[in-house]
mmCIF file of C-alpha atoms in Angstrom:
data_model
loop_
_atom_site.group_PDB
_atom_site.id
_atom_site.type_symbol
_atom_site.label_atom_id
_atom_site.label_comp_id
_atom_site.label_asym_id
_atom_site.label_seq_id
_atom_site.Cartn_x
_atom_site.Cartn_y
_atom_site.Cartn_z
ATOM 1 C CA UNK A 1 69.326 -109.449 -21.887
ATOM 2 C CA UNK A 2 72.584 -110.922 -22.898
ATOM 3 C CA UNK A 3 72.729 -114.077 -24.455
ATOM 4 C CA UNK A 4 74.359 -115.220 -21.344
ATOM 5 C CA UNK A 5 71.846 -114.694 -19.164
ATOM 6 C CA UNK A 6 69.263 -116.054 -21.703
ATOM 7 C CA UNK A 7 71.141 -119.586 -20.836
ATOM 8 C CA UNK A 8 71.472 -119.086 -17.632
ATOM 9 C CA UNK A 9 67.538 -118.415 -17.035
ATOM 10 C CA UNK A 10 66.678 -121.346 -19.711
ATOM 11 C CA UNK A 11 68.906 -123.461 -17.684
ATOM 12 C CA UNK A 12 67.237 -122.347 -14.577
ATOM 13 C CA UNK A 13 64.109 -122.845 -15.719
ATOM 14 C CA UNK A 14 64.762 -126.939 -17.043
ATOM 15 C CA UNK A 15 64.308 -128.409 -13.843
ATOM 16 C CA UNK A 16 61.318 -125.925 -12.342
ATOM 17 C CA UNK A 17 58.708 -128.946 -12.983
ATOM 18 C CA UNK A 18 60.469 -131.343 -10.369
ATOM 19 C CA UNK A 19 58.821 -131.379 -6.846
ATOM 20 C CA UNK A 20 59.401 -130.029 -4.039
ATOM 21 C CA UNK A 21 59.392 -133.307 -2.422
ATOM 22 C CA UNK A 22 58.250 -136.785 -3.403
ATOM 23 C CA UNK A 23 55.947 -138.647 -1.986
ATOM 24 C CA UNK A 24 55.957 -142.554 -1.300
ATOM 25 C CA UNK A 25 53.236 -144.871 -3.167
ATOM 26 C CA UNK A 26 52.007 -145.382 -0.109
ATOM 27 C CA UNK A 27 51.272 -141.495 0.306
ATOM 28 C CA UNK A 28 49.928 -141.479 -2.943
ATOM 29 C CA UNK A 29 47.518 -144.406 -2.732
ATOM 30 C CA UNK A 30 46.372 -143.047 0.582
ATOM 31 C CA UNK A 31 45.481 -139.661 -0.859
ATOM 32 C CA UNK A 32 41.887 -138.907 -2.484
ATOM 33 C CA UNK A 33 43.499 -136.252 -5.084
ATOM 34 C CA UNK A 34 47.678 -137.478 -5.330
ATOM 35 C CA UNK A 35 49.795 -134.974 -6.129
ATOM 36 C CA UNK A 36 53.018 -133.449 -5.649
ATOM 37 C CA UNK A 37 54.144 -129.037 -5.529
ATOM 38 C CA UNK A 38 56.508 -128.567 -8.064
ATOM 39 C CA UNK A 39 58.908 -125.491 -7.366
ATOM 40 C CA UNK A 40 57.196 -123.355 -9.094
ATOM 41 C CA UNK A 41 53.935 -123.446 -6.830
ATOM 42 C CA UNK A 42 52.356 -125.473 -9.188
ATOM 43 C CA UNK A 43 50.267 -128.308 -9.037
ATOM 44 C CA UNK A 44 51.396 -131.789 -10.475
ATOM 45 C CA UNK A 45 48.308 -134.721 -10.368
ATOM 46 C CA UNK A 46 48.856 -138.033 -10.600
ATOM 47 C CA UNK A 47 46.414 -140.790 -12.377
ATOM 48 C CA UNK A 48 45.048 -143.287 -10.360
ATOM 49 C CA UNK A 49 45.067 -145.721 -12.764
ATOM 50 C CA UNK A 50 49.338 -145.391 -13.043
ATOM 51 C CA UNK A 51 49.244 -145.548 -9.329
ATOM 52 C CA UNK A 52 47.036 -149.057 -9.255
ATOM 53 C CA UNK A 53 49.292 -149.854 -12.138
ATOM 54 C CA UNK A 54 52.383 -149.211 -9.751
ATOM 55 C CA UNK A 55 50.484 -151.088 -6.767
ATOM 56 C CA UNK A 56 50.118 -154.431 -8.759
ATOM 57 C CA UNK A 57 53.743 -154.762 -9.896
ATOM 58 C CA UNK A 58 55.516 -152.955 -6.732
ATOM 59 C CA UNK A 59 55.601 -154.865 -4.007
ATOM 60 C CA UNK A 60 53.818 -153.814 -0.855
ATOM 61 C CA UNK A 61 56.935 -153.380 1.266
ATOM 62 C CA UNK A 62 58.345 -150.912 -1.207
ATOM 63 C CA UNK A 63 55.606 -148.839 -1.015
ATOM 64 C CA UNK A 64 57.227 -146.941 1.622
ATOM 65 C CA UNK A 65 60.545 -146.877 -0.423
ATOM 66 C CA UNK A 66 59.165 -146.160 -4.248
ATOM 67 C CA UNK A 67 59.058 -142.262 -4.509
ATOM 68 C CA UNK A 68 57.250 -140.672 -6.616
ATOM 69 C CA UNK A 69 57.381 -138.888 -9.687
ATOM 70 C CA UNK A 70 60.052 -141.645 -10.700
ATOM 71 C CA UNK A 71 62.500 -139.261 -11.890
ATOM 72 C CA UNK A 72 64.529 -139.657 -14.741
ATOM 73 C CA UNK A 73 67.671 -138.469 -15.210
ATOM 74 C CA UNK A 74 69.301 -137.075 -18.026
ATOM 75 C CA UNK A 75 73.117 -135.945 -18.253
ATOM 76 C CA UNK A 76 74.313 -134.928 -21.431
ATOM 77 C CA UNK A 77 77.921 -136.961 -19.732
ATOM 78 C CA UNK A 78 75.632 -139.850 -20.465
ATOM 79 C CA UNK A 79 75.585 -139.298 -24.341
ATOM 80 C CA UNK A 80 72.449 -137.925 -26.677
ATOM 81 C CA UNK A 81 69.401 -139.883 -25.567
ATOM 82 C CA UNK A 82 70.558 -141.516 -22.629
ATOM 83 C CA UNK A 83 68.933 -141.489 -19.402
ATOM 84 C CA UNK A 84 69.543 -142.432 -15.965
ATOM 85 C CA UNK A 85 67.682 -144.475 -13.090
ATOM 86 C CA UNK A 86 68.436 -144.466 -9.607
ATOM 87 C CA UNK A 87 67.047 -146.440 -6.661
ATOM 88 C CA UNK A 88 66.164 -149.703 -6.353
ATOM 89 C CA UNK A 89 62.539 -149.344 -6.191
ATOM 90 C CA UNK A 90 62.325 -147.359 -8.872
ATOM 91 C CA UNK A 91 64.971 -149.292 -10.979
ATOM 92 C CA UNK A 92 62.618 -152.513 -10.527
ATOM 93 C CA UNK A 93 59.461 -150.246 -11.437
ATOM 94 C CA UNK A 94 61.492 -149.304 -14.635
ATOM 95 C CA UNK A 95 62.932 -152.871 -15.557
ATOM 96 C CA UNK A 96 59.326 -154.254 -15.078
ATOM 97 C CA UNK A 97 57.415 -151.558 -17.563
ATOM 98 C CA UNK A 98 60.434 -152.022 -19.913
ATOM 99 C CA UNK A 99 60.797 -155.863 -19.325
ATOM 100 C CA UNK A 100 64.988 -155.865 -19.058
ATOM 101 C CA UNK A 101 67.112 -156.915 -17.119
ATOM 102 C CA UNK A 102 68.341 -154.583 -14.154
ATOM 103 C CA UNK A 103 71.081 -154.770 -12.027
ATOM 104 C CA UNK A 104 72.257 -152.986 -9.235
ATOM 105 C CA UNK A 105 70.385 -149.310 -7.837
ATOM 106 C CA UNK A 106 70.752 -147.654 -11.178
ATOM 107 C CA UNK A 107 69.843 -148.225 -14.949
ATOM 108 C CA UNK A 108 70.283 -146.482 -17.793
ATOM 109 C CA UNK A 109 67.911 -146.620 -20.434
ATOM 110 C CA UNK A 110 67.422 -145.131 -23.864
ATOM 111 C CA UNK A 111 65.197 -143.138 -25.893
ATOM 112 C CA UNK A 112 63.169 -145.655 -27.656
ATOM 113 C CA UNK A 113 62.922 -146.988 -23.748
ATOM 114 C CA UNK A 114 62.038 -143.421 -22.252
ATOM 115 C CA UNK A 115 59.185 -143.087 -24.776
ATOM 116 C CA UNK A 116 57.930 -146.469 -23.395
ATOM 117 C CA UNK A 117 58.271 -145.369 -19.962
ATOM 118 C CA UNK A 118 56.872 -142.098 -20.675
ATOM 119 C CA UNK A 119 54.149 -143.832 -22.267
ATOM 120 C CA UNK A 120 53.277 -146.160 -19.480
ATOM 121 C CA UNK A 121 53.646 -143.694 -16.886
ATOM 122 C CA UNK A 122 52.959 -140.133 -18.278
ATOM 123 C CA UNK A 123 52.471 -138.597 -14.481
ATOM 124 C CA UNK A 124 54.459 -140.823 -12.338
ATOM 125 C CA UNK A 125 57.833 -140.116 -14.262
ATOM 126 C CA UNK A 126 59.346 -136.720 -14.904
ATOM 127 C CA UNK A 127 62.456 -135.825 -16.497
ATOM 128 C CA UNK A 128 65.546 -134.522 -14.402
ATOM 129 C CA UNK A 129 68.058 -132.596 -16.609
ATOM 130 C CA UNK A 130 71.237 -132.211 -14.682
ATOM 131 C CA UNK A 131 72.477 -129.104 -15.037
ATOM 132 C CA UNK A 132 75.152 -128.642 -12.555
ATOM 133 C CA UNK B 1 91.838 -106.303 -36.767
ATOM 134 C CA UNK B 2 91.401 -106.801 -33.203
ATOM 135 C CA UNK B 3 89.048 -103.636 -33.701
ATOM 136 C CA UNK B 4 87.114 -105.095 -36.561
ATOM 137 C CA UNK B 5 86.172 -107.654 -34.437
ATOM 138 C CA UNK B 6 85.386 -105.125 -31.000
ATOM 139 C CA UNK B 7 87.040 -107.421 -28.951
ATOM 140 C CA UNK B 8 90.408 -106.780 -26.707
ATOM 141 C CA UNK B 9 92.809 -109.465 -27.369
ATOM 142 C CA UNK B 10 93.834 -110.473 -23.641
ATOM 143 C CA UNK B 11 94.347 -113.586 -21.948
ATOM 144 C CA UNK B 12 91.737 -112.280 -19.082
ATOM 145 C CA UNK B 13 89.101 -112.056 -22.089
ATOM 146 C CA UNK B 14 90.547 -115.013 -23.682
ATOM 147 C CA UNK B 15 89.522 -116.434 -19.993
ATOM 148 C CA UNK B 16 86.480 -115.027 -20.151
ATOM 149 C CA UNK B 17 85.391 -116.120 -23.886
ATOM 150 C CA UNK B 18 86.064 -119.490 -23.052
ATOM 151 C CA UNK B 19 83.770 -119.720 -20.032
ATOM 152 C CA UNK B 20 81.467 -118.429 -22.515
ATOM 153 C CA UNK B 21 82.020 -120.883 -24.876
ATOM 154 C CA UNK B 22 81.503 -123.398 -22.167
ATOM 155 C CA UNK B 23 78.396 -121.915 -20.880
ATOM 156 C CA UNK B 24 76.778 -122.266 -24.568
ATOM 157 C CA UNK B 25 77.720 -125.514 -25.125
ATOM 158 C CA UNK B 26 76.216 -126.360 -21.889
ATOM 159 C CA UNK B 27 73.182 -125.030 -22.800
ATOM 160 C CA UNK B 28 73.352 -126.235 -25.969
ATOM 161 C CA UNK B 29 73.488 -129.861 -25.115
ATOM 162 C CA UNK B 30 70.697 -129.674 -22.070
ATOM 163 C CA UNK B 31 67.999 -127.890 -24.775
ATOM 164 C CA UNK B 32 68.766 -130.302 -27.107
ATOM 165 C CA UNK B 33 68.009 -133.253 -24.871
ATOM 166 C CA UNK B 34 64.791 -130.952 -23.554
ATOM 167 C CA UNK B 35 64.239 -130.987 -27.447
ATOM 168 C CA UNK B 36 64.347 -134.872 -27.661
ATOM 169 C CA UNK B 37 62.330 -135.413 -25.059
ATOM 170 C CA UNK B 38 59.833 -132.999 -26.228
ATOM 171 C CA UNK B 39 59.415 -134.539 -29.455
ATOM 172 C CA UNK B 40 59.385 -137.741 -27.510
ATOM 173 C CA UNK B 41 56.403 -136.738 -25.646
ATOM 174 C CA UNK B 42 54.818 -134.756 -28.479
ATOM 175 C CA UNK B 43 54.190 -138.058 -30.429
ATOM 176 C CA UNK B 44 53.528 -140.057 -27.918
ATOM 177 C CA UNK B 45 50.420 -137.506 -27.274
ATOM 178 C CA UNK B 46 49.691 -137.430 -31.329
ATOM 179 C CA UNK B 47 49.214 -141.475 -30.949
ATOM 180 C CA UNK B 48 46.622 -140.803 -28.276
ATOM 181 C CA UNK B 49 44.909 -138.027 -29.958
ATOM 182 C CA UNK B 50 44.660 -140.732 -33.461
ATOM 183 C CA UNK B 51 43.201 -142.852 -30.411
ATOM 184 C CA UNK B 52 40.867 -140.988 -29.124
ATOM 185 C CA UNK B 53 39.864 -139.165 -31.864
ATOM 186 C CA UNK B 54 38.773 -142.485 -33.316
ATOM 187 C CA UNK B 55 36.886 -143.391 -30.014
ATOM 188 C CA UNK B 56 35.108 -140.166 -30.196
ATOM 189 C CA UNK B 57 34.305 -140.885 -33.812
ATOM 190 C CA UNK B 58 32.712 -143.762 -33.551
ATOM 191 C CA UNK B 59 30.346 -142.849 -30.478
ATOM 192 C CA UNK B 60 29.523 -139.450 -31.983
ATOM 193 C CA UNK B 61 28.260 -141.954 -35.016
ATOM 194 C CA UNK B 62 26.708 -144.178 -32.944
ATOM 195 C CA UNK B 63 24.546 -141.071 -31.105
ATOM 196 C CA UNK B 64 23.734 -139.275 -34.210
ATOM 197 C CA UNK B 65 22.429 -142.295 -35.316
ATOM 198 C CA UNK B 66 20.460 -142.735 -32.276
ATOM 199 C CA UNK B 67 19.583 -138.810 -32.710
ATOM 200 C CA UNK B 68 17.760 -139.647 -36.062
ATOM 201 C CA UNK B 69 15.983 -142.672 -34.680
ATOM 202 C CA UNK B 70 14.518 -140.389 -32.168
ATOM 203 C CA UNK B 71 13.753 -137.694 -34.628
ATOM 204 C CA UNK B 72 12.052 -140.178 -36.585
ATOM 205 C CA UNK B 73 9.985 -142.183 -33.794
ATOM 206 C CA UNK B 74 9.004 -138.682 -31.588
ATOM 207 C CA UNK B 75 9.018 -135.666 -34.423
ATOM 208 C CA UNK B 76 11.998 -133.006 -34.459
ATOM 209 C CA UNK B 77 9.741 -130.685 -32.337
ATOM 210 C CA UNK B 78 9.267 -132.672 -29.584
ATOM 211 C CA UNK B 79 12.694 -133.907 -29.961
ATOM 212 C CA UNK B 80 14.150 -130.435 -29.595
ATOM 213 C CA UNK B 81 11.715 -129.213 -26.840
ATOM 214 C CA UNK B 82 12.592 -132.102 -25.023
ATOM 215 C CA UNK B 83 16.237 -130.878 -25.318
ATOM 216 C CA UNK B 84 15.280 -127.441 -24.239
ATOM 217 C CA UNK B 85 14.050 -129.220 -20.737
ATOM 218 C CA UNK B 86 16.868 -130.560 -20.042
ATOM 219 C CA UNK B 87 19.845 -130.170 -17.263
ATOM 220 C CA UNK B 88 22.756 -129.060 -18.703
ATOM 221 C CA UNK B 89 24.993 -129.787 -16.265
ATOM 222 C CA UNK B 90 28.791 -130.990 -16.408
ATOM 223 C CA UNK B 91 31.001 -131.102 -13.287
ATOM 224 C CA UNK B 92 34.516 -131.150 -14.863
ATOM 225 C CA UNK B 93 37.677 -130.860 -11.877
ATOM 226 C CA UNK B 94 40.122 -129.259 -14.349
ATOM 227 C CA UNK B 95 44.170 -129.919 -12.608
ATOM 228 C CA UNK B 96 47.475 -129.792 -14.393
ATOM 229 C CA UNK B 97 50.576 -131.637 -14.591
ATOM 230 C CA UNK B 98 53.665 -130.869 -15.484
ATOM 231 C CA UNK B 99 55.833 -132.080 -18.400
ATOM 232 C CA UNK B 100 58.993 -130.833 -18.536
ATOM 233 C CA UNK B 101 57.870 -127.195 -17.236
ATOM 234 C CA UNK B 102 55.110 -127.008 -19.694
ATOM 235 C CA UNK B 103 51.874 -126.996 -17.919
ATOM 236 C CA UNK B 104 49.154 -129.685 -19.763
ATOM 237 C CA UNK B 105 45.849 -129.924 -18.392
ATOM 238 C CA UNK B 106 44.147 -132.740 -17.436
ATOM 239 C CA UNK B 107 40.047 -132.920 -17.244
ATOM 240 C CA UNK B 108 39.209 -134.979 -14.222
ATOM 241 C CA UNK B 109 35.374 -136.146 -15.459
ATOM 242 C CA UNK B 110 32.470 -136.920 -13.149
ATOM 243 C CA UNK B 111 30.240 -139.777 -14.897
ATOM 244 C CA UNK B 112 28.288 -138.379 -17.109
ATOM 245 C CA UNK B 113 26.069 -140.679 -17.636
ATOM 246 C CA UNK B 114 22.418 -140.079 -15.917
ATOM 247 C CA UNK B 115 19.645 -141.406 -15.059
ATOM 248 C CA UNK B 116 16.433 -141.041 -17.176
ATOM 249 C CA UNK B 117 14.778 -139.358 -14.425
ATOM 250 C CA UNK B 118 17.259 -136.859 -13.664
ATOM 251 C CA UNK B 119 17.738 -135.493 -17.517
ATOM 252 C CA UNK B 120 14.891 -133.061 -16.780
ATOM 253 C CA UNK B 121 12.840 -133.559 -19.346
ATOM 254 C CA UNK B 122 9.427 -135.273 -19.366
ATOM 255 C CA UNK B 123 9.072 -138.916 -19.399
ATOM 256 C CA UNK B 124 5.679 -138.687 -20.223
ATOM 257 C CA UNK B 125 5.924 -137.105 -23.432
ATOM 258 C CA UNK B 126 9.185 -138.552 -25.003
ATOM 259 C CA UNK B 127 9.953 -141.919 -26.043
ATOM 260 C CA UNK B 128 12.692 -144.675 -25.117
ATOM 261 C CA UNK B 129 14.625 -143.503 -28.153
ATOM 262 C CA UNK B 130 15.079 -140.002 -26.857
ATOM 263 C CA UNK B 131 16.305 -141.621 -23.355
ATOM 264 C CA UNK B 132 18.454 -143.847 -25.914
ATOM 265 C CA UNK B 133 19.623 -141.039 -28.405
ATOM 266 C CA UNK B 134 20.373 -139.005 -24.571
ATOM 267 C CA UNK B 135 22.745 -141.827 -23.160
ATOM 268 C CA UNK B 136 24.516 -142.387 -26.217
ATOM 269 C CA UNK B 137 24.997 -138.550 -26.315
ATOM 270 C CA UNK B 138 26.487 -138.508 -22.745
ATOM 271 C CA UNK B 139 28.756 -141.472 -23.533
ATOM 272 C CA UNK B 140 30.471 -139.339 -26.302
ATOM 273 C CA UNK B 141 30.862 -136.395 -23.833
ATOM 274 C CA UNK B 142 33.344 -137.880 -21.762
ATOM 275 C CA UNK B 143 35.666 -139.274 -24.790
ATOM 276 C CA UNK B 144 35.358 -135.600 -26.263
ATOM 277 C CA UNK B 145 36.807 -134.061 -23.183
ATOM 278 C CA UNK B 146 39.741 -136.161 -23.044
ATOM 279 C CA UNK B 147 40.110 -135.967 -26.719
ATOM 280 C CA UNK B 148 39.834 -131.834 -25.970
ATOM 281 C CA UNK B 149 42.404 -132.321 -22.941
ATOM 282 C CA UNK B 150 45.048 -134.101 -25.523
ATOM 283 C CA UNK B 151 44.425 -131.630 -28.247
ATOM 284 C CA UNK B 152 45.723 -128.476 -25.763
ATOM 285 C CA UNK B 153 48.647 -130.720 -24.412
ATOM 286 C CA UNK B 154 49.990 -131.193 -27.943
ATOM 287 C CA UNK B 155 49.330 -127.461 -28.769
ATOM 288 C CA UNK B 156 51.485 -126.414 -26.090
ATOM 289 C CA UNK B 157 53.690 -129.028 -26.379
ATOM 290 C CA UNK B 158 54.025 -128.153 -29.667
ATOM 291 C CA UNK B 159 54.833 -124.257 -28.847
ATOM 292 C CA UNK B 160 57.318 -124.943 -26.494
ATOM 293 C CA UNK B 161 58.994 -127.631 -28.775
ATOM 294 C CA UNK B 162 58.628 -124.996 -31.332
ATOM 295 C CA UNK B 163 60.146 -122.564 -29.352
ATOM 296 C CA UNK B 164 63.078 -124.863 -27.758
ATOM 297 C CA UNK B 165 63.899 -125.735 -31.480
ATOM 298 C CA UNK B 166 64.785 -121.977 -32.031
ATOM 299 C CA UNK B 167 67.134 -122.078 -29.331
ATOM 300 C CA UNK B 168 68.448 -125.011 -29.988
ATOM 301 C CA UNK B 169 69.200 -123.482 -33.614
ATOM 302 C CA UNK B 170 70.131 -120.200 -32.390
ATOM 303 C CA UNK B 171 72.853 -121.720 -29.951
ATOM 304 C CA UNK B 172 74.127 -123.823 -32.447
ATOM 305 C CA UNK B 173 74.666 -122.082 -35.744
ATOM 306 C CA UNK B 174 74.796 -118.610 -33.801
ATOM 307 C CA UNK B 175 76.110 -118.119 -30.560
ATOM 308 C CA UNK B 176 78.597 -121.282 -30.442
ATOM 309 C CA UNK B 177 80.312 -120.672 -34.011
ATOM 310 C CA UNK B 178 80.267 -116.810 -33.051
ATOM 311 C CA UNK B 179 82.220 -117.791 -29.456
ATOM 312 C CA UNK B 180 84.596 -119.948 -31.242
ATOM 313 C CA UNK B 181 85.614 -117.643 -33.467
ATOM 314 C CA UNK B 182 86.026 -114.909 -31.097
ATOM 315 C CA UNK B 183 88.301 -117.456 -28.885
ATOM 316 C CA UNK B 184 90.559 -118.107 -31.768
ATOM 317 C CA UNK B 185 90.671 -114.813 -32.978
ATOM 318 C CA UNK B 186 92.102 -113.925 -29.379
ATOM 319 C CA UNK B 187 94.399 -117.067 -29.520
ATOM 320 C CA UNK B 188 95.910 -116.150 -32.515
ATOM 321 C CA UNK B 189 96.222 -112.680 -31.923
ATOM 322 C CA UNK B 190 97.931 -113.442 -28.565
ATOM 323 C CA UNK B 191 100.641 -116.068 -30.236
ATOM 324 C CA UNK B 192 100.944 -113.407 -32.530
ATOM 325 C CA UNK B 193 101.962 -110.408 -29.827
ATOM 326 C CA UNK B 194 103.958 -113.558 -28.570
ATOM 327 C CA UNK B 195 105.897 -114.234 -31.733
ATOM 328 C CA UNK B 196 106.156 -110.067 -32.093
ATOM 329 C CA UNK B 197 107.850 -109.691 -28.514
ATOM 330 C CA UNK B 198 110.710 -112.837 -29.163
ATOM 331 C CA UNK B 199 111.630 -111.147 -32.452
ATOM 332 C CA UNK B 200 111.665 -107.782 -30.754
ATOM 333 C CA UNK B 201 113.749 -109.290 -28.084
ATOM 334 C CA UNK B 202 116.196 -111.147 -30.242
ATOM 335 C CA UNK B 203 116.735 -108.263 -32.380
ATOM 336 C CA UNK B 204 117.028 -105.873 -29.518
ATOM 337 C CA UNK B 205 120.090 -108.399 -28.126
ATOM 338 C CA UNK B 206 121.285 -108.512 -31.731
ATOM 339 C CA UNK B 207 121.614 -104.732 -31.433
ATOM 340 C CA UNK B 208 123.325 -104.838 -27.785
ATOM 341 C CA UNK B 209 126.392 -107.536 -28.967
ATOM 342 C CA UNK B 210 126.898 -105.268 -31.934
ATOM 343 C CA UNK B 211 127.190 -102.594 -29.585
ATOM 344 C CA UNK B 212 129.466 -103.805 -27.093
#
């Protein structure tokens, strides 16, 4: 294989844990075993205790508007260890774990932040490397 | 020299090259973030293996403790026939989830802990301090599986970073320097043919004045 296509199928393969689809909190908390398919078939659990963690500090009309895995975006245009948020529920979710200040639909946070986050919420957050 | 090299110098490969070069540094910068984030996540799992480990630590010491007591109040014999009566039984719902394509499992744990009556062995001839020793035992079962659960995330974790790192490496001191070189190699060898043609030119209108 060329070293070309060795980037090419590494790239591919950076993004193959993101779901198919989210689901809403309210899906989630609804569900006796939450989870979401990831596009590679496989299975991808969430912990009910992140998702009564996410029920306390989200309010219960976003439940229908939080998707889940929060997904977090990182674009090397952003500079090494930055990461993006986007969507207000999510951005609130974020700026609540983290305790700053957000403002507007989308937040970026950094990698002393993402380890928090990642922390917090080891199966409601997944990274998003954009590739494209 | 362009031979030395085994490249053609042409502006289609110079085209080509440079795609190329984009291409690696691409991938360069997206498995170096993947890297970050691994190491990010490979920590944070390290701080809840030190955790755990700890938590398991300190129950195992409080059942072995209990263990002896029992030894000491029943006899070992009874002690370990009372162990051979016993249901061993664990129902353990065994899922996944995904970190960054890496598959980590996660051990979903039924309680553990059981009634006296439904260890299996005899009430009649075992003491309190077997039912004791028993319950502390199943206490440390549950901490041991999510300490066991932790200890094969970081593993793979740890391959994956491992292997990441190598590419990472390979991309950067390798491939990228490699590409580079190749591009200016062309480039120069192209302003080169460049330069060669004007002189060729002028002198070939320096010949046609002189002859007319």
């Amino acid at each position: 294989m060329s070293t070309d296509r060795i980037i090419q199928f590494e790239l591919a393969r950076l993004n193959v844990h993101l779901p198919e689809r989210q689901i809403t909190l309210k899906e989630a908390l609804s569900s006796p075993a939450p989870h979401v398919v990831a596009r590679d078939g496989s299975k991808h659990k969430f912990e009910r205790g992140e998702l009564e963690f996410l029920k306390e500090i989200v309010p219960p009309s976003d439940w229908d508007s939080l998707r889940l895995p929060i997904l977090i975006v990182i674009n090397p245009k952003l500079g090494r260890g930055a990461a993006e948020i986007a969507g207000r529920p999510e951005v609130e979710v974020v700026s609540s774990v983290l305790k700053k200040e957000a403002r507007g639909d989308e937040m970026v946070i950094y990698r002393p932040e993402v380890a928090v986050l990642r922390a917090k919420l080891p199966t409601t957050t997944q990274y998003l490397f954009m590739v494209g | 020299m362009a031979k030395a090299v085994g490249i053609t110098p042409t502006r289609m490969e110079l085209l080509r090259l440079r795609q190329r070069v984009a291409l690696a540094q691409k991938g360069h910068d997206l498995l170096r973030e993947k890297m970050d984030a691994l190491v990010i996540e490979f920590f944070g799992i390290v701080r809840r293996i030190r955790d755990a480990r700890v938590k398991a630590m300190r129950r195992l010491e409080a059942a072995y403790h209990a263990l002896s007591l029992c030894f000491a109040l029943q006899g070992t014999i009874e002690t370990h026939q009372a162990a051979r009566e016993a249901r061993k039984e664990l129902v353990v719902d065994i899922s996944t989830r995904h970190v960054m394509g890496i598959l980590v499992p996660v051990f979903d744990v039924r309680p553990i802990e059981r009634h006296a009556l439904a260890r299996g062995y005899s009430l009649y001839a075992t003491s309190s301090a077997l039912d004791e020793a028993s319950r502390e035992f199943e206490k440390v079962l549950g901490g041991l599986l999510k300490l066991a659960e932790l200890e094969e995330g970081a593993r793979v974790i740890a391959l994956e970073l491992e292997k990441t790192k190598r590419r990472v490496n390979a991309l950067k001191y390798v491939i990228l320097p490699g590409l580079k070189a190749m591009v200016k190699f062309i480039s120069m060898r192209l302003d080169e043919m460049e330069r060669e043609n004007f002189s060729r030119l002028k002198r070939i209108k320096a010949m046609l004045e002189a002859r007319e």
